[in-house]
Amino acid sequence: MRVVRLLGAAAMAFPMVAVVLTQAPPAAAETPPAAYAAAPPEQAGPPGQESAERQAAALARRDNRLVEIESMRGETRRVFAKPDGTFTLEQYVRPIQVRRDGGWVPVDTTLRLRPDGAIEPAAAAVGVTFSGGGDGPLARLSRGGKTLELGWTGPLPKPTLNGDTATYAEVRPGVDLQVTADVDGFSHLLVVKTRAAAEALTELAYPLDAEGLTVKTDAAGNLRALDEAGGALFLAPTPKMWDSEGMTSPKALREGRSPEAREATMGVTVKGRELRLKPDRAMLTDPGTQFPVYLDPYFSASRGSWTAVWSNWPNSNYLNSSDVARVGHVESQKNRSFFQMATGATIHGKQIVKATLRTYETWSYSCSARKVEAWGTGAISSSTTWNKQPSWTRLLSTVNVAKGWGASCMPGGVEFDITSWAADAAAKKWNQMTVGLRATSETDVYAWKKFKNNPVAVIEYNSIPNDPVAADVWSDPGGPCVSGADRPIISTATPKLWAKLKDADNSVKGRFEWYNAAGVKTGEYVTATGSSGTAFAATVPTSLYADGALVRWRVRGEDGKANSAWSPWCEATVDATAPGTQPAITSSEYPENTWSDGLGLAGTFNFGPNGVTDVASYLYGLDTGPNTAVAAGAEGKATIQITPRHDGPNVLSVRSKDHAGQLGPIRTYVFNVNSGSPPAGHWPLDEGQGSTSADAAGARPVTLTGATWTTGRTGSALRLANGSAQTSGPVLDTSRNLTVAAWARLTSNAATATLVTQEGGRTGAFALQYSKSDDRWAFTRTAADADGAATTRALSAAAPRLNEWTHLAGVYDTASRQLSLYVNGRLESTVAFTQPWNATGSFVAGRGKAAGAAAEFWPGDVDDVRAYGRAMFADEVAELINSASTLVGHWTLDEESGTAAADSSGRATPATLAGAASWTSGWLDGALALDGVTGAAQTTKPAVSTATGFTVALWTQLDYLPTKDVTAVSQAGNRAAGFQLGYDTAQQRWVFGMASADTDTATLVRTRSDSLANAMEWTHLAGVYDALTGQLRIYVNGRLSATTVTGHTSTWNATGPLHLGRTKSVGALTGYWPGTVDDVRTYDGVLNADQIAQLAAQ
């Protein structure tokens, strides 16, 4: 018997089905298949997976038990953390569990009667219903809004149910009809019980209802059901019939025809909505034919999970049959079987400790053991036959066994060692691996065996410690790891060596080694085991290195099972002579080894000679080697100002230099900086009414003068046409470090206009503004509180875009004496400014001040104004944008009826269904089923600004892998799409792309997933555009899958509608999606990896 399976749009409960498509060509004879291709080099690590693994590993160690990682569970897989720190992946060939009501339940094909009289299995991976008797269709498959119905001519009797099988007795005189539910479909068997009944079987006509499909046959009798876009939804090999010779029991029938059975092919034609089969009359009338005779027409989805090949039917394909797997030789046939497992990114880059293919042998020719071999092979497909087998690449293991003949050798498990093949899959980042079974001797009938068709690959793996990089390795004294001419001179022969080591399993130790100048190892030290990210240390023993000696050292991470690579070589020269002591370092703002408030605040550091009598200068570096020089004064002292750029430990490395050019030992001064202080003033402007707006940071509200309320980038905002909002006094000390930031919408560029300032008596100390003379955004500082005072401007690279929200930030740092402007989180320019002064007047939004009077009124809107009494750096400015990521569109697609999909984000942007779009079940309740030809939905206005950072995410499923690029969600411009998230047919991967301009010839900057896309598999996709870095990122199932190498630097904004199920190119709508979409979300801002992982965990 064989299985009818649907390859259709996905439904809500089936996320992990692996698919090999009918369009994919068979593997070449000696070439590894495309499905084994490694991920592209720009792939990124899987932070979501690593976090889940780390948490489960900690729980497993604590409780000394196996812990399943439920977020990694799928229809065909389970992953467990073990107490020893390793993990076990159980990857089945076929589904073992399915989603029901938001949880997982075991597959159960036991048939049950529904209230409407139809019959269905308790839990299968597709919707399967059988007739309860009467005039309805015999069987109906459904998934994601796609259905296939196979009928029977005339009314059917009420069936008899037995487990997973329904039998319709005497559908014709002497003929029974059996249907059997399977994991993802059903088998269909016509049982011709008598020779008399066979006389009337000249042709069989099955009503076939596959709306929107075209069923075609080839010369060999194989069938393909194609949709209007040319995608193959169903396949059917040439129908077969066989007799009962050698059939000894009902159990034998469930395992398919016996080797001794007579077999023949049936003629097949498709005419209109009928599938017509012509039984082989010669076989039916042959006196040697033993009844019952079984006729087995079927359809099959093209998911490539397993297949068997038959030498006596060398051109027939049996992909995904419900038959048993077979190996060896019997009668006139030889069999081999192949099992394909979608191991995916779970084991990519991992150390494979052990891998076992666990099979179950159901039958052997006798209890005399014979050898069966497991091989690593190429991929299987719908083209796999005896004459077109994948390459048999490597013999993995051989087992001498016999199980299933009788009481002395009962059926049971058989295990094959496939460790080396799984190791290849991990190292070469294959998306799936295929194992073939065959008898060692294919001429010995005693080697004939049968196996169940759903084995499991049990793969024990370990995360290899990360390779230490130079930035995570340092010494004290000595500072950061360097070698060669820049190596430090240290004042001790017993330096303390440090390294930050990491392991995804959260358990690692360090091995330090030290060598002399001749390359001879002089010692080592292995640390205790600690947590990932911990700083590990070792101290070089005394008496190993004399004055002037070279110390060379390195470190690696170890977890007891695998080791990282060694770190780069680190070197230091021991020199206790002049200058023989480290310089003295003091700072009142940042005392050593204490925590201080000061991120973004300049601090004064004093260097002293510490007994050295001839200091000419000092070299210093913050978090780098000491490379910046400052001259020493008459007493050998020097003073500098530094603004810490990050929180946590800051390492200031300083060394003295004498008049002869000799360098002293490095003094490492560690001071700890708290996270940046909150804003001195923060006005979200979300009141939406009234004459004042509150200060979210304190007690400095602003009073509105002539300003009105309007819709903001988030919430409400102020419209400032000839109006303003100001505090009653100063907010910042403008002579010190400061940052001002706001969202601006400029509606006219007719004149210079100031968005934010703080007033002095005659002018403002600074202005965040539009400069008419430069036609640029500007952060401007004045040299004095006087009319006509000199101004210094940091300018944007491009002219402003009118009527668009733009984020502006101006920064001044007294330590570097630099003025910086950021536009949409990106640093535009930095210029020197050395004359800061303190303006003690009001902080004002909406105008400037010149010659003592209000001036430069802002024509437009302002939102979310912030003022900080410290300098902010690029990552913090970016966080002002990214941390405020706002849900601006959310289409749950749960309507079930009607022609509009509501937007639940609160922005009231519904999407209207078009073409053949229809409602269906989805991953999260309802979903939108799309036919790949006309089905789509679109809003009436844009969902995000594509000129700034944004995020788009959804659950989706392809019915099949199409032969052209298709798009699940996009936002249109006039001629091109601002972004599109979908499928790239050339590389068979998920893709996120943005057009460089709204033109027909614009370049499409794209990033493709590191793993192949699978049809019939619910997948969570997220596309992120980070305007600060110019990066496009694509996440697959919550894991960062790839990041663009080439940045997207265009800032054009696609102002057309959001499209579900299509995109725009050369001014036309195209790329229609053949599948299902669910839970579409858009965010104005950049979601981080943890936030996206949370979306995918729903």
Short mmCIF file of C-alpha atoms in Angstrom, two decimals, residues 115-500:
data_model
loop_
_atom_site.label_atom_id
_atom_site.label_comp_id
_atom_site.label_asym_id
_atom_site.label_seq_id
_atom_site.Cartn_x
_atom_site.Cartn_y
_atom_site.Cartn_z
CA PRO A 115 -20.22 14.42 14.66
CA ASP A 116 -20.92 15.16 10.98
CA GLY A 117 -20.58 11.47 10.12
CA ALA A 118 -17.18 11.71 8.46
CA ILE A 119 -14.17 9.73 9.67
CA GLU A 120 -10.76 11.15 10.56
CA PRO A 121 -7.54 10.11 12.33
CA ALA A 122 -7.04 11.36 15.89
CA ALA A 123 -3.84 13.31 15.16
CA ALA A 124 -2.17 13.50 11.75
CA ALA A 125 0.08 16.03 10.06
CA VAL A 126 -2.52 16.94 7.44
CA GLY A 127 -6.31 17.13 7.43
CA VAL A 128 -7.56 13.69 6.43
CA THR A 129 -11.23 12.74 6.26
CA PHE A 130 -12.83 9.57 4.92
CA SER A 131 -16.40 8.97 3.87
CA GLY A 132 -18.77 7.72 6.53
CA GLY A 133 -20.81 6.21 3.72
CA GLY A 134 -23.10 7.72 1.11
CA ASP A 135 -22.54 9.91 -1.93
CA GLY A 136 -19.73 12.14 -0.69
CA PRO A 137 -16.07 11.84 -1.70
CA LEU A 138 -14.15 8.79 -0.59
CA ALA A 139 -11.26 10.78 0.86
CA ARG A 140 -10.43 14.42 1.36
CA LEU A 141 -7.04 15.92 2.19
CA SER A 142 -6.73 19.52 3.33
CA ARG A 143 -3.99 21.83 4.42
CA GLY A 144 -3.68 25.58 4.38
CA GLY A 145 -6.83 26.07 2.32
CA LYS A 146 -5.84 23.56 -0.39
CA THR A 147 -7.85 20.38 -0.84
CA LEU A 148 -7.78 17.22 -2.89
CA GLU A 149 -10.82 14.96 -3.14
CA LEU A 150 -10.81 11.41 -4.47
CA GLY A 151 -14.25 10.00 -5.08
CA TRP A 152 -15.99 6.74 -5.89
CA THR A 153 -18.59 6.13 -8.55
CA GLY A 154 -21.85 5.53 -6.72
CA PRO A 155 -22.77 5.58 -3.02
CA LEU A 156 -20.39 3.98 -0.53
CA PRO A 157 -21.53 1.63 2.24
CA LYS A 158 -20.81 2.46 5.86
CA PRO A 159 -17.27 1.35 6.55
CA THR A 160 -15.94 -0.99 9.19
CA LEU A 161 -13.22 0.67 11.27
CA ASN A 162 -10.20 -1.22 12.54
CA GLY A 163 -7.52 1.03 14.03
CA ASP A 164 -6.25 3.22 11.21
CA THR A 165 -8.15 1.39 8.43
CA ALA A 166 -11.67 1.81 7.07
CA THR A 167 -13.05 -1.01 4.89
CA TYR A 168 -15.98 -0.45 2.53
CA ALA A 169 -17.25 -3.92 1.81
CA GLU A 170 -18.57 -4.99 -1.60
CA VAL A 171 -18.28 -1.62 -3.34
CA ARG A 172 -18.61 -3.88 -6.37
CA PRO A 173 -19.56 -7.50 -6.30
CA GLY A 174 -16.52 -9.33 -4.90
CA VAL A 175 -14.56 -6.11 -4.43
CA ASP A 176 -13.70 -4.35 -1.13
CA LEU A 177 -12.26 -0.85 -0.81
CA GLN A 178 -9.80 -0.07 2.00
CA VAL A 179 -8.39 3.30 3.05
CA THR A 180 -5.76 3.60 5.77
CA ALA A 181 -4.77 6.83 7.53
CA ASP A 182 -1.07 7.57 7.69
CA VAL A 183 1.03 10.25 9.36
CA ASP A 184 0.60 12.69 6.49
CA GLY A 185 -1.92 11.16 4.14
CA PHE A 186 -3.66 7.87 3.41
CA SER A 187 -3.25 4.64 1.48
CA HIS A 188 -5.94 3.40 -0.89
CA LEU A 189 -6.33 -0.24 -1.80
CA LEU A 190 -8.90 -1.96 -4.02
CA VAL A 191 -9.19 -5.65 -3.05
CA VAL A 192 -10.50 -7.89 -5.87
CA LYS A 193 -11.44 -11.01 -3.96
CA THR A 194 -12.48 -13.43 -6.70
CA ARG A 195 -11.74 -14.26 -10.28
CA ALA A 196 -15.39 -13.64 -11.11
CA ALA A 197 -15.13 -10.13 -9.74
CA ALA A 198 -12.04 -9.56 -11.87
CA GLU A 199 -13.97 -10.30 -15.04
CA ALA A 200 -15.93 -7.06 -14.66
CA LEU A 201 -12.84 -4.90 -14.09
CA THR A 202 -12.01 -3.47 -17.46
CA GLU A 203 -11.54 0.14 -16.39
CA LEU A 204 -11.84 2.09 -13.13
CA ALA A 205 -12.94 5.72 -13.07
CA TYR A 206 -12.29 7.79 -9.92
CA PRO A 207 -13.88 11.24 -9.62
CA LEU A 208 -11.03 13.64 -8.94
CA ASP A 209 -11.65 17.13 -7.58
CA ALA A 210 -8.56 19.30 -7.36
CA GLU A 211 -9.79 22.83 -7.93
CA GLY A 212 -7.31 25.02 -9.81
CA LEU A 213 -4.99 22.10 -10.61
CA THR A 214 -4.00 20.50 -13.87
CA VAL A 215 -3.16 16.80 -13.69
CA LYS A 216 -0.71 15.59 -16.33
CA THR A 217 0.68 12.17 -17.16
CA ASP A 218 3.94 11.16 -18.79
CA ALA A 219 4.77 8.23 -21.07
CA ALA A 220 5.52 5.95 -18.10
CA GLY A 221 2.17 6.63 -16.45
CA ASN A 222 3.50 8.94 -13.72
CA LEU A 223 1.20 11.83 -12.82
CA ARG A 224 1.79 15.38 -11.61
CA ALA A 225 -0.84 17.80 -10.35
CA LEU A 226 0.20 21.37 -11.14
CA ASP A 227 -1.30 24.64 -9.98
CA GLU A 228 -1.72 27.66 -12.22
CA ALA A 229 1.77 28.88 -11.37
CA GLY A 230 3.29 25.57 -12.50
CA GLY A 231 4.03 24.29 -9.01
CA ALA A 232 3.71 20.55 -8.48
CA LEU A 233 1.40 19.85 -5.55
CA PHE A 234 1.02 16.09 -5.97
CA LEU A 235 2.85 13.24 -7.62
CA ALA A 236 1.81 9.72 -8.48
CA PRO A 237 4.04 7.01 -9.93
CA THR A 238 2.62 4.48 -12.33
CA PRO A 239 -0.20 2.60 -10.53
CA LYS A 240 0.58 -1.05 -9.69
CA MET A 241 -1.41 -4.22 -9.08
CA TRP A 242 -0.28 -7.50 -7.53
CA ASP A 243 -1.70 -10.83 -6.43
CA SER A 244 -1.68 -12.77 -3.16
CA GLU A 245 1.08 -15.25 -3.85
CA GLY A 246 3.24 -15.44 -0.72
CA MET A 247 0.73 -13.39 1.31
CA THR A 248 0.39 -15.37 4.52
CA SER A 249 -1.50 -13.03 6.86
CA PRO A 250 -3.22 -9.63 7.23
CA LYS A 251 0.02 -8.41 8.82
CA ALA A 252 1.87 -9.36 5.67
CA LEU A 253 -0.63 -7.33 3.65
CA ARG A 254 0.14 -4.23 5.73
CA GLU A 255 3.79 -4.63 4.80
CA GLY A 256 2.95 -4.56 1.10
CA ARG A 257 3.18 -7.18 -1.59
CA SER A 258 5.32 -10.23 -1.03
CA PRO A 259 8.44 -10.93 -3.08
CA GLU A 260 6.73 -13.90 -4.72
CA ALA A 261 3.72 -11.89 -5.86
CA ARG A 262 2.93 -11.38 -9.51
CA GLU A 263 2.92 -7.69 -10.32
CA ALA A 264 1.86 -5.50 -13.22
CA THR A 265 1.41 -1.86 -14.05
CA MET A 266 -1.94 -0.29 -14.86
CA GLY A 267 -2.73 2.09 -17.64
CA VAL A 268 -3.54 5.58 -16.47
CA THR A 269 -5.21 8.57 -18.08
CA VAL A 270 -6.75 11.76 -16.82
CA LYS A 271 -9.82 13.00 -18.61
CA GLY A 272 -11.67 15.99 -17.27
CA ARG A 273 -12.26 15.39 -13.60
CA GLU A 274 -11.70 11.67 -13.77
CA LEU A 275 -8.68 9.54 -13.06
CA ARG A 276 -9.03 6.42 -15.19
CA LEU A 277 -7.07 3.24 -14.49
CA LYS A 278 -6.95 0.23 -16.75
CA PRO A 279 -6.05 -3.02 -14.92
CA ASP A 280 -3.78 -5.51 -16.66
CA ARG A 281 -6.25 -7.99 -18.16
CA ALA A 282 -3.57 -10.60 -18.85
CA MET A 283 -2.73 -10.79 -15.17
CA LEU A 284 -6.37 -10.88 -14.08
CA THR A 285 -7.17 -13.75 -16.45
CA ASP A 286 -3.92 -15.70 -15.89
CA PRO A 287 -4.79 -19.07 -14.28
CA GLY A 288 -1.72 -18.69 -12.08
CA THR A 289 -2.94 -15.48 -10.51
CA GLN A 290 -3.86 -15.96 -6.86
CA PHE A 291 -6.74 -13.95 -5.46
CA PRO A 292 -7.34 -11.55 -3.83
CA VAL A 293 -5.65 -9.16 -6.25
CA TYR A 294 -4.76 -5.70 -4.99
CA LEU A 295 -4.98 -2.51 -7.05
CA ASP A 296 -3.06 0.42 -5.65
CA PRO A 297 -3.52 3.82 -7.32
CA TYR A 298 -2.27 6.71 -5.19
CA PHE A 299 -1.02 10.28 -5.06
CA SER A 300 1.94 11.42 -2.94
CA ALA A 301 3.34 14.75 -1.78
CA SER A 302 6.92 15.32 -2.80
CA ARG A 303 8.36 15.59 0.69
CA GLY A 304 11.56 13.54 0.52
CA SER A 305 11.75 11.52 3.72
CA TRP A 306 12.39 7.97 2.60
CA THR A 307 12.20 5.69 -0.41
CA ALA A 308 13.03 2.18 -1.55
CA VAL A 309 14.27 1.14 -4.98
CA TRP A 310 13.37 -2.14 -6.74
CA SER A 311 15.55 -3.80 -9.32
CA ASN A 312 12.56 -5.47 -11.00
CA TRP A 313 10.87 -2.08 -11.37
CA PRO A 314 13.98 -0.08 -12.24
CA ASN A 315 12.20 3.10 -13.36
CA SER A 316 9.55 3.31 -10.64
CA ASN A 317 9.75 5.78 -7.77
CA TYR A 318 8.38 4.95 -4.32
CA LEU A 319 9.06 8.22 -2.48
CA ASN A 320 7.31 8.41 0.92
CA SER A 321 5.47 5.13 0.47
CA SER A 322 3.60 3.70 3.46
CA ASP A 323 5.30 0.40 2.59
CA VAL A 324 8.04 -1.09 4.78
CA ALA A 325 11.69 -0.52 3.98
CA ARG A 326 13.49 -3.45 2.37
CA VAL A 327 17.06 -4.57 1.68
CA GLY A 328 18.59 -7.59 0.00
CA HIS A 329 17.61 -10.14 -2.64
CA VAL A 330 14.65 -12.46 -2.93
CA GLU A 331 13.00 -14.10 -5.89
CA SER A 332 13.84 -11.93 -8.90
CA GLN A 333 14.19 -8.62 -7.08
CA LYS A 334 16.79 -6.61 -5.19
CA ASN A 335 15.89 -3.79 -2.79
CA ARG A 336 17.71 -0.90 -1.20
CA SER A 337 16.25 1.78 1.08
CA PHE A 338 17.13 5.40 1.78
CA PHE A 339 16.24 7.63 4.74
CA GLN A 340 16.57 11.41 4.63
CA MET A 341 16.69 13.42 7.87
CA ALA A 342 16.45 17.21 8.14
CA THR A 343 19.15 17.73 10.78
CA GLY A 344 19.36 21.43 9.82
CA ALA A 345 21.24 24.13 11.71
CA THR A 346 20.87 22.35 15.06
CA ILE A 347 24.20 20.56 14.65
CA HIS A 348 25.98 23.06 12.40
CA GLY A 349 29.47 23.72 13.73
CA LYS A 350 29.07 21.23 16.58
CA GLN A 351 31.33 18.41 17.69
CA ILE A 352 29.54 15.13 16.99
CA VAL A 353 30.25 12.81 19.92
CA LYS A 354 28.23 9.91 18.54
CA ALA A 355 25.46 9.37 16.00
CA THR A 356 23.31 6.26 15.66
CA LEU A 357 20.62 5.34 13.17
CA ARG A 358 18.06 3.37 15.15
CA THR A 359 15.93 1.16 12.92
CA TYR A 360 13.41 -1.58 13.66
CA GLU A 361 13.72 -4.86 11.74
CA THR A 362 10.29 -6.42 11.25
CA TRP A 363 11.23 -9.46 9.15
CA SER A 364 14.20 -11.54 8.05
CA TYR A 365 14.45 -14.48 5.70
CA SER A 366 15.51 -16.73 8.57
CA CYS A 367 17.14 -16.51 11.99
CA SER A 368 20.55 -16.94 10.36
CA ALA A 369 22.25 -13.56 10.72
CA ARG A 370 23.38 -11.75 7.62
CA LYS A 371 25.14 -8.43 7.17
CA VAL A 372 23.37 -5.21 6.30
CA GLU A 373 25.26 -1.98 5.59
CA ALA A 374 24.54 1.69 6.32
CA TRP A 375 25.99 4.14 3.80
CA GLY A 376 26.16 7.89 3.56
CA THR A 377 24.48 8.74 0.26
CA GLY A 378 23.34 11.65 -1.84
CA ALA A 379 19.85 13.12 -1.44
CA ILE A 380 16.68 11.37 -2.60
CA SER A 381 13.89 12.94 -4.63
CA SER A 382 10.87 12.07 -6.71
CA SER A 383 13.33 11.03 -9.43
CA THR A 384 15.02 8.34 -7.32
CA THR A 385 14.66 4.87 -8.86
CA TRP A 386 16.79 1.74 -9.11
CA ASN A 387 18.31 3.17 -12.29
CA LYS A 388 18.71 6.64 -10.77
CA GLN A 389 20.06 6.03 -7.28
CA PRO A 390 21.89 8.76 -5.39
CA SER A 391 25.64 8.31 -5.00
CA TRP A 392 26.70 5.73 -2.40
CA THR A 393 29.41 7.95 -0.95
CA ARG A 394 30.78 6.18 2.11
CA LEU A 395 30.25 2.91 4.02
CA LEU A 396 29.42 3.95 7.59
CA SER A 397 28.86 0.68 9.46
CA THR A 398 27.87 -2.97 9.02
CA VAL A 399 25.61 -5.01 11.33
CA ASN A 400 25.27 -8.80 11.26
CA VAL A 401 21.72 -9.48 12.40
CA ALA A 402 18.49 -11.40 11.89
CA LYS A 403 15.22 -10.35 13.53
CA GLY A 404 11.60 -11.07 12.72
CA TRP A 405 11.59 -14.63 11.40
CA GLY A 406 10.11 -16.30 14.45
CA ALA A 407 10.16 -16.83 18.20
CA SER A 408 13.93 -17.38 18.25
CA CYS A 409 14.64 -14.06 16.51
CA MET A 410 11.78 -11.71 17.27
CA PRO A 411 11.41 -8.34 15.55
CA GLY A 412 13.48 -5.65 17.20
CA GLY A 413 15.77 -2.68 17.01
CA VAL A 414 18.94 -2.57 14.91
CA GLU A 415 21.44 0.26 15.35
CA PHE A 416 23.96 1.59 12.84
CA ASP A 417 26.89 3.84 13.70
CA ILE A 418 26.63 6.94 11.45
CA THR A 419 28.93 9.21 13.48
CA SER A 420 31.24 10.13 10.61
CA TRP A 421 28.31 11.09 8.34
CA ALA A 422 26.71 13.27 11.01
CA ALA A 423 30.11 14.87 11.62
CA ASP A 424 30.26 15.78 7.92
CA ALA A 425 26.75 17.24 8.12
CA ALA A 426 27.80 19.36 11.10
CA ALA A 427 31.15 20.50 9.70
CA LYS A 428 29.90 21.19 6.16
CA LYS A 429 26.61 22.68 7.39
CA TRP A 430 24.33 20.39 5.40
CA ASN A 431 20.63 21.03 5.86
CA GLN A 432 19.87 17.32 5.74
CA MET A 433 21.65 14.02 5.51
CA THR A 434 20.64 10.78 3.81
CA VAL A 435 21.55 7.25 4.90
CA GLY A 436 21.10 4.26 2.62
CA LEU A 437 20.67 0.63 3.75
CA ARG A 438 21.58 -2.35 1.59
CA ALA A 439 22.58 -5.96 2.11
CA THR A 440 26.26 -6.76 1.99
CA SER A 441 25.39 -9.67 -0.29
CA GLU A 442 22.66 -8.98 -2.80
CA THR A 443 22.70 -12.56 -4.10
CA ASP A 444 22.14 -14.34 -0.75
CA VAL A 445 18.41 -14.68 -0.02
CA TYR A 446 19.18 -15.04 3.69
CA ALA A 447 20.16 -11.34 3.65
CA TRP A 448 16.57 -10.31 2.73
CA LYS A 449 15.16 -8.01 5.44
CA LYS A 450 12.33 -5.59 6.14
CA PHE A 451 12.39 -2.52 8.39
CA LYS A 452 9.89 0.05 9.62
CA ASN A 453 9.99 3.20 7.51
CA ASN A 454 10.50 5.77 10.31
CA PRO A 455 13.92 5.27 11.87
CA VAL A 456 15.50 7.91 14.06
CA ALA A 457 18.98 9.42 13.93
CA VAL A 458 20.14 9.88 17.53
CA ILE A 459 22.94 12.43 17.42
CA GLU A 460 24.90 13.33 20.54
CA TYR A 461 26.64 16.66 20.03
CA ASN A 462 28.71 19.15 21.95
CA SER A 463 29.18 22.88 21.41
CA ILE A 464 32.85 23.60 20.79
CA PRO A 465 34.29 26.47 22.86
CA ASN A 466 34.63 29.71 20.91
CA ASP A 467 38.08 30.52 19.57
CA PRO A 468 39.65 33.21 21.77
CA VAL A 469 40.34 36.46 19.89
CA ALA A 470 42.99 39.03 20.71
CA ALA A 471 40.42 41.48 22.11
CA ASP A 472 39.46 38.96 24.82
CA VAL A 473 43.04 38.23 25.95
CA TRP A 474 45.30 40.48 28.06
CA SER A 475 47.96 40.48 30.76
CA ASP A 476 48.64 42.48 33.90
CA PRO A 477 50.97 44.21 33.52
CA GLY A 478 51.07 44.44 29.76
CA GLY A 479 47.52 45.20 28.71
CA PRO A 480 45.87 43.87 25.52
CA CYS A 481 47.36 40.92 23.67
CA VAL A 482 49.93 41.97 21.06
CA SER A 483 53.03 40.44 19.53
CA GLY A 484 55.96 41.60 17.44
CA ALA A 485 57.36 45.13 17.52
CA ASP A 486 54.39 46.48 19.48
CA ARG A 487 54.76 43.99 22.33
CA PRO A 488 54.70 45.64 25.78
CA ILE A 489 57.61 45.90 28.18
CA ILE A 490 56.54 44.63 31.56
CA SER A 491 58.15 45.23 34.90
CA THR A 492 57.75 41.72 36.26
CA ALA A 493 58.73 38.24 35.17
CA THR A 494 55.51 36.85 36.68
CA PRO A 495 52.67 38.57 34.83
CA LYS A 496 49.07 37.54 35.39
CA LEU A 497 47.53 36.29 32.14
CA TRP A 498 43.83 36.79 31.46
CA ALA A 499 41.33 35.52 28.89
CA LYS A 500 37.58 35.78 28.47
#
